[in-house]
C-alpha positions as a LaTeX table, in Angstrom:
\begin{tabular}{lrrr}
\hline
Residue & $x$ (\AA) & $y$ (\AA) & $z$ (\AA) \\
\hline
Met1 & $-13.87$ & $-6.67$ & $-3.47$ \\
Ala2 & $-15.96$ & $-5.37$ & $-0.63$ \\
Ala3 & $-15.78$ & $-1.65$ & 0.00 \\
Asp4 & $-15.56$ & $-2.16$ & 3.80 \\
Leu5 & $-11.85$ & $-2.24$ & 4.54 \\
Ser6 & $-12.17$ & $-2.35$ & 8.34 \\
Asn7 & $-10.76$ & $-5.89$ & 8.49 \\
Ile8 & $-7.57$ & $-5.06$ & 6.59 \\
Val9 & $-6.74$ & $-1.43$ & 7.41 \\
Lys10 & $-5.01$ & $-1.53$ & 10.79 \\
Ala11 & $-3.55$ & 1.25 & 12.94 \\
Tyr12 & $-0.31$ & 1.57 & 10.97 \\
Asp13 & $-0.66$ & $-0.64$ & 7.89 \\
Val14 & $-2.85$ & $-2.63$ & 5.57 \\
Arg15 & $-2.82$ & $-6.37$ & 6.16 \\
Gly16 & $-5.04$ & $-9.29$ & 5.11 \\
Val17 & $-5.40$ & $-12.58$ & 3.26 \\
Val18 & $-4.79$ & $-12.46$ & $-0.50$ \\
Pro19 & $-7.01$ & $-12.79$ & $-2.53$ \\
Asp20 & $-9.86$ & $-13.36$ & $-0.02$ \\
Glu21 & $-9.68$ & $-9.96$ & 1.71 \\
Trp22 & $-7.81$ & $-7.90$ & $-0.86$ \\
Asp23 & $-6.16$ & $-8.23$ & $-4.26$ \\
Glu24 & $-4.34$ & $-6.36$ & $-7.03$ \\
Ser25 & $-7.39$ & $-4.27$ & $-7.94$ \\
Leu26 & $-7.50$ & $-2.86$ & $-4.39$ \\
Ala27 & $-3.72$ & $-2.48$ & $-4.35$ \\
Glu28 & $-4.03$ & $-0.26$ & $-7.44$ \\
Leu29 & $-6.61$ & 1.90 & $-5.65$ \\
Phe30 & $-4.36$ & 2.09 & $-2.59$ \\
Gly31 & $-1.54$ & 3.36 & $-4.82$ \\
Ala32 & $-3.73$ & 6.13 & $-6.25$ \\
Ala33 & $-5.05$ & 7.06 & $-2.80$ \\
Phe34 & $-1.55$ & 7.10 & $-1.30$ \\
Val35 & $-0.44$ & 9.63 & $-3.90$ \\
Glu36 & $-3.61$ & 11.68 & $-3.43$ \\
Val37 & $-3.14$ & 11.90 & 0.34 \\
Thr38 & 0.62 & 12.47 & 0.39 \\
Gly39 & 0.68 & 14.87 & $-2.55$ \\
Ala40 & 3.80 & 13.09 & $-3.75$ \\
Gly41 & 5.41 & 13.79 & $-7.09$ \\
Ala42 & 7.44 & 10.58 & $-6.85$ \\
Ile43 & 7.44 & 7.49 & $-4.65$ \\
Val44 & 9.53 & 4.39 & $-3.95$ \\
Val45 & 8.02 & 0.88 & $-3.69$ \\
Gly46 & 9.54 & $-2.38$ & $-2.45$ \\
His47 & 8.31 & $-5.88$ & $-1.63$ \\
Asp48 & 9.21 & $-9.01$ & 0.31 \\
Met49 & 9.44 & $-12.62$ & $-0.92$ \\
Arg50 & 5.75 & $-13.56$ & $-0.56$ \\
Pro51 & 4.29 & $-15.01$ & $-3.77$ \\
Ser52 & 1.68 & $-12.21$ & $-3.98$ \\
Ser53 & 4.13 & $-9.35$ & $-3.34$ \\
Pro54 & 5.42 & $-8.69$ & $-6.88$ \\
Gly55 & 1.89 & $-8.45$ & $-8.31$ \\
Leu56 & 0.51 & $-6.33$ & $-5.48$ \\
Ser57 & 3.45 & $-3.92$ & $-5.54$ \\
Ala58 & 3.22 & $-3.58$ & $-9.34$ \\
Ala59 & $-0.52$ & $-2.86$ & $-9.07$ \\
Phe60 & 0.11 & $-0.22$ & $-6.38$ \\
Ala61 & 2.76 & 1.33 & $-8.65$ \\
Arg62 & 0.28 & 1.40 & $-11.58$ \\
Gly63 & $-2.27$ & 3.18 & $-9.41$ \\
Ala64 & 0.30 & 5.74 & $-8.34$ \\
Ala65 & 1.65 & 6.22 & $-11.86$ \\
Ala66 & $-1.90$ & 6.73 & $-13.15$ \\
Arg67 & $-1.98$ & 9.81 & $-10.89$ \\
Gly68 & 1.06 & 11.19 & $-12.71$ \\
Val69 & 3.86 & 10.41 & $-10.25$ \\
Asp70 & 7.22 & 8.85 & $-10.92$ \\
Val71 & 7.55 & 5.43 & $-9.29$ \\
Thr72 & 10.87 & 3.84 & $-8.38$ \\
Leu73 & 10.40 & 0.10 & $-7.94$ \\
Ile74 & 13.28 & $-1.24$ & $-5.83$ \\
Gly75 & 11.98 & $-4.82$ & $-5.96$ \\
Leu76 & 12.81 & $-7.47$ & $-3.38$ \\
Cys77 & 14.00 & $-5.86$ & $-0.16$ \\
Ser78 & 13.53 & $-5.68$ & 3.59 \\
Thr79 & 11.35 & $-3.08$ & 5.26 \\
Asp80 & 14.49 & $-1.40$ & 6.58 \\
Gln81 & 15.82 & $-1.10$ & 3.03 \\
Leu82 & 12.59 & 0.55 & 1.87 \\
Tyr83 & 12.79 & 2.98 & 4.80 \\
Tyr84 & 16.42 & 3.70 & 3.92 \\
Ala85 & 15.43 & 4.42 & 0.30 \\
Ser86 & 12.63 & 6.72 & 1.49 \\
Gly87 & 15.03 & 8.58 & 3.73 \\
Ser88 & 17.93 & 8.83 & 1.33 \\
Leu89 & 15.79 & 9.74 & $-1.68$ \\
Gly90 & 13.46 & 12.02 & 0.29 \\
Leu91 & 10.41 & 10.21 & $-1.13$ \\
Pro92 & 7.27 & 8.66 & 0.31 \\
Gly93 & 7.33 & 4.88 & 0.09 \\
Ala94 & 5.35 & 1.68 & 0.29 \\
Met95 & 6.59 & $-1.73$ & 1.42 \\
Phe96 & 4.62 & $-4.87$ & 0.61 \\
Thr97 & 4.95 & $-7.34$ & 3.47 \\
Ala98 & 2.84 & $-8.94$ & 6.17 \\
Ser99 & 5.76 & $-9.26$ & 8.58 \\
His100 & 5.25 & $-12.26$ & 10.86 \\
Asn101 & 1.96 & $-13.44$ & 9.31 \\
Pro102 & 1.69 & $-16.67$ & 7.23 \\
Ala103 & 2.35 & $-16.60$ & 3.48 \\
Gln104 & $-1.31$ & $-16.18$ & 2.44 \\
Tyr105 & $-1.28$ & $-12.75$ & 4.09 \\
Asn106 & 0.16 & $-9.60$ & 2.60 \\
Gly107 & 0.09 & $-5.94$ & 3.47 \\
Ile108 & 1.42 & $-2.44$ & 2.89 \\
Lys109 & 3.51 & $-0.35$ & 5.23 \\
Met110 & 3.44 & 3.22 & 3.93 \\
Cys111 & 5.62 & 6.16 & 4.85 \\
Arg112 & 6.04 & 9.78 & 3.95 \\
Ala113 & 9.35 & 11.25 & 2.77 \\
Gly114 & 12.11 & 10.58 & 5.27 \\
Ala115 & 10.45 & 7.29 & 6.30 \\
Ala116 & 7.88 & 9.05 & 8.53 \\
Pro117 & 5.18 & 6.42 & 9.16 \\
Val118 & 1.67 & 6.73 & 7.75 \\
Gly119 & $-0.87$ & 5.66 & 10.37 \\
Gln120 & $-4.51$ & 6.36 & 11.16 \\
Asp121 & $-3.71$ & 9.88 & 12.40 \\
Thr122 & $-1.23$ & 10.68 & 9.63 \\
Gly123 & $-3.10$ & 9.77 & 6.45 \\
Leu124 & $-4.13$ & 6.12 & 6.58 \\
Ser125 & $-7.73$ & 6.88 & 7.49 \\
Gln126 & $-7.98$ & 9.25 & 4.50 \\
Ile127 & $-6.41$ & 6.62 & 2.23 \\
Arg128 & $-8.96$ & 4.06 & 3.46 \\
Glu129 & $-11.86$ & 6.46 & 2.85 \\
Leu130 & $-10.74$ & 7.13 & $-0.72$ \\
Val131 & $-10.28$ & 3.44 & $-1.53$ \\
Glu132 & $-13.65$ & 2.55 & $-0.02$ \\
Gly133 & $-15.36$ & 5.33 & $-1.95$ \\
Trp134 & $-13.74$ & 4.41 & $-5.24$ \\
Ser135 & $-14.44$ & 0.69 & $-4.82$ \\
Glu136 & $-18.09$ & 1.41 & $-3.88$ \\
Ala137 & $-18.43$ & 3.49 & $-7.02$ \\
Gly138 & $-17.46$ & 0.39 & $-8.96$ \\
Ala139 & $-14.60$ & 2.13 & $-10.72$ \\
Pro140 & $-13.24$ & $-0.33$ & $-13.32$ \\
Ser141 & $-9.76$ & 1.08 & $-12.87$ \\
Val142 & $-7.98$ & 3.84 & $-11.01$ \\
Pro143 & $-10.11$ & 6.98 & $-10.85$ \\
\hline
\end{tabular}
């Protein structure tokens, strides 16, 4: 994957065509970077019904777990259900969905504990920088 993530990292989420613009290897790096930036000790992860969602969410969870955090995979759910889990459990979370986009797209909506959104000004730019740096370094797996 290319290290330039400018096409897929938006103002409040990550979104692009799978596997052309991003894939499970990048999802794993995003999981590690999410944990690094949030300082989380545990996270919650959910996904929608897109064919690529189970694999991407599992890869994100692997990246996070490789950083030593506990990951609660809630599986198939709506974004509202992920936000509810984040709020009720007091954990940062990640939802794999591309909302209204066609099925070949997928993305990640990330939040801090209490479902506080992660956007460019609240951690997403740092997450992007870490993922770009790690992917440029050619890391074979999560750093």
